[in-house]
Coordinates of C-alpha atoms in Angstrom, one line a residue:
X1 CA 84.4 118.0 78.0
X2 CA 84.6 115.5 80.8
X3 CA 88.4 116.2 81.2
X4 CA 87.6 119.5 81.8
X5 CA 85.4 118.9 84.7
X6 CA 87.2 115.8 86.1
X7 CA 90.7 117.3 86.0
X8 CA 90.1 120.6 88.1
X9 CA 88.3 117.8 90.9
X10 CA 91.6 115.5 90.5
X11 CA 93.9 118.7 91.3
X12 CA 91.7 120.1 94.3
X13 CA 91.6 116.3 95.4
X14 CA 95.6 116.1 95.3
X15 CA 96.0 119.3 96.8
X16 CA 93.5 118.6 99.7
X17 CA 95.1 115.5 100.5
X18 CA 98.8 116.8 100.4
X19 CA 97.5 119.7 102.6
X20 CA 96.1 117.7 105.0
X21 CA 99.1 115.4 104.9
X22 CA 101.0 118.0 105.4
X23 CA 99.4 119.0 108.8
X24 CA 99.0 116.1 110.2
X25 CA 103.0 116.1 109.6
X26 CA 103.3 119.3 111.5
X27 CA 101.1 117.8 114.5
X28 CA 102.9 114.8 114.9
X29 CA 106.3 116.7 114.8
X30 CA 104.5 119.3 117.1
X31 CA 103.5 116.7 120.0
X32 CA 106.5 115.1 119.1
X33 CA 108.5 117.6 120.4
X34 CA 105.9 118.7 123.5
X35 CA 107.0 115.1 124.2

């Protein structure tokens, strides 16, 4: 039972942190090329 709850928080946690890596990669690329 505690896979069940701990897994769906592990995924939302991995995808949370590769969206907001993501965007911070489009910002930097973004005022990289305003610069």
């Amino acid at each position: 039972m505690a896979i069940g709850r701990v897994m769906p928080a592990f995924v939302m946690g991995t995808l949370l942190s590769c969206i907001v890596y993501h965007t911070g990669y489009i910002t930097h690329c973004s005022l990289y090329i305003v610069h």
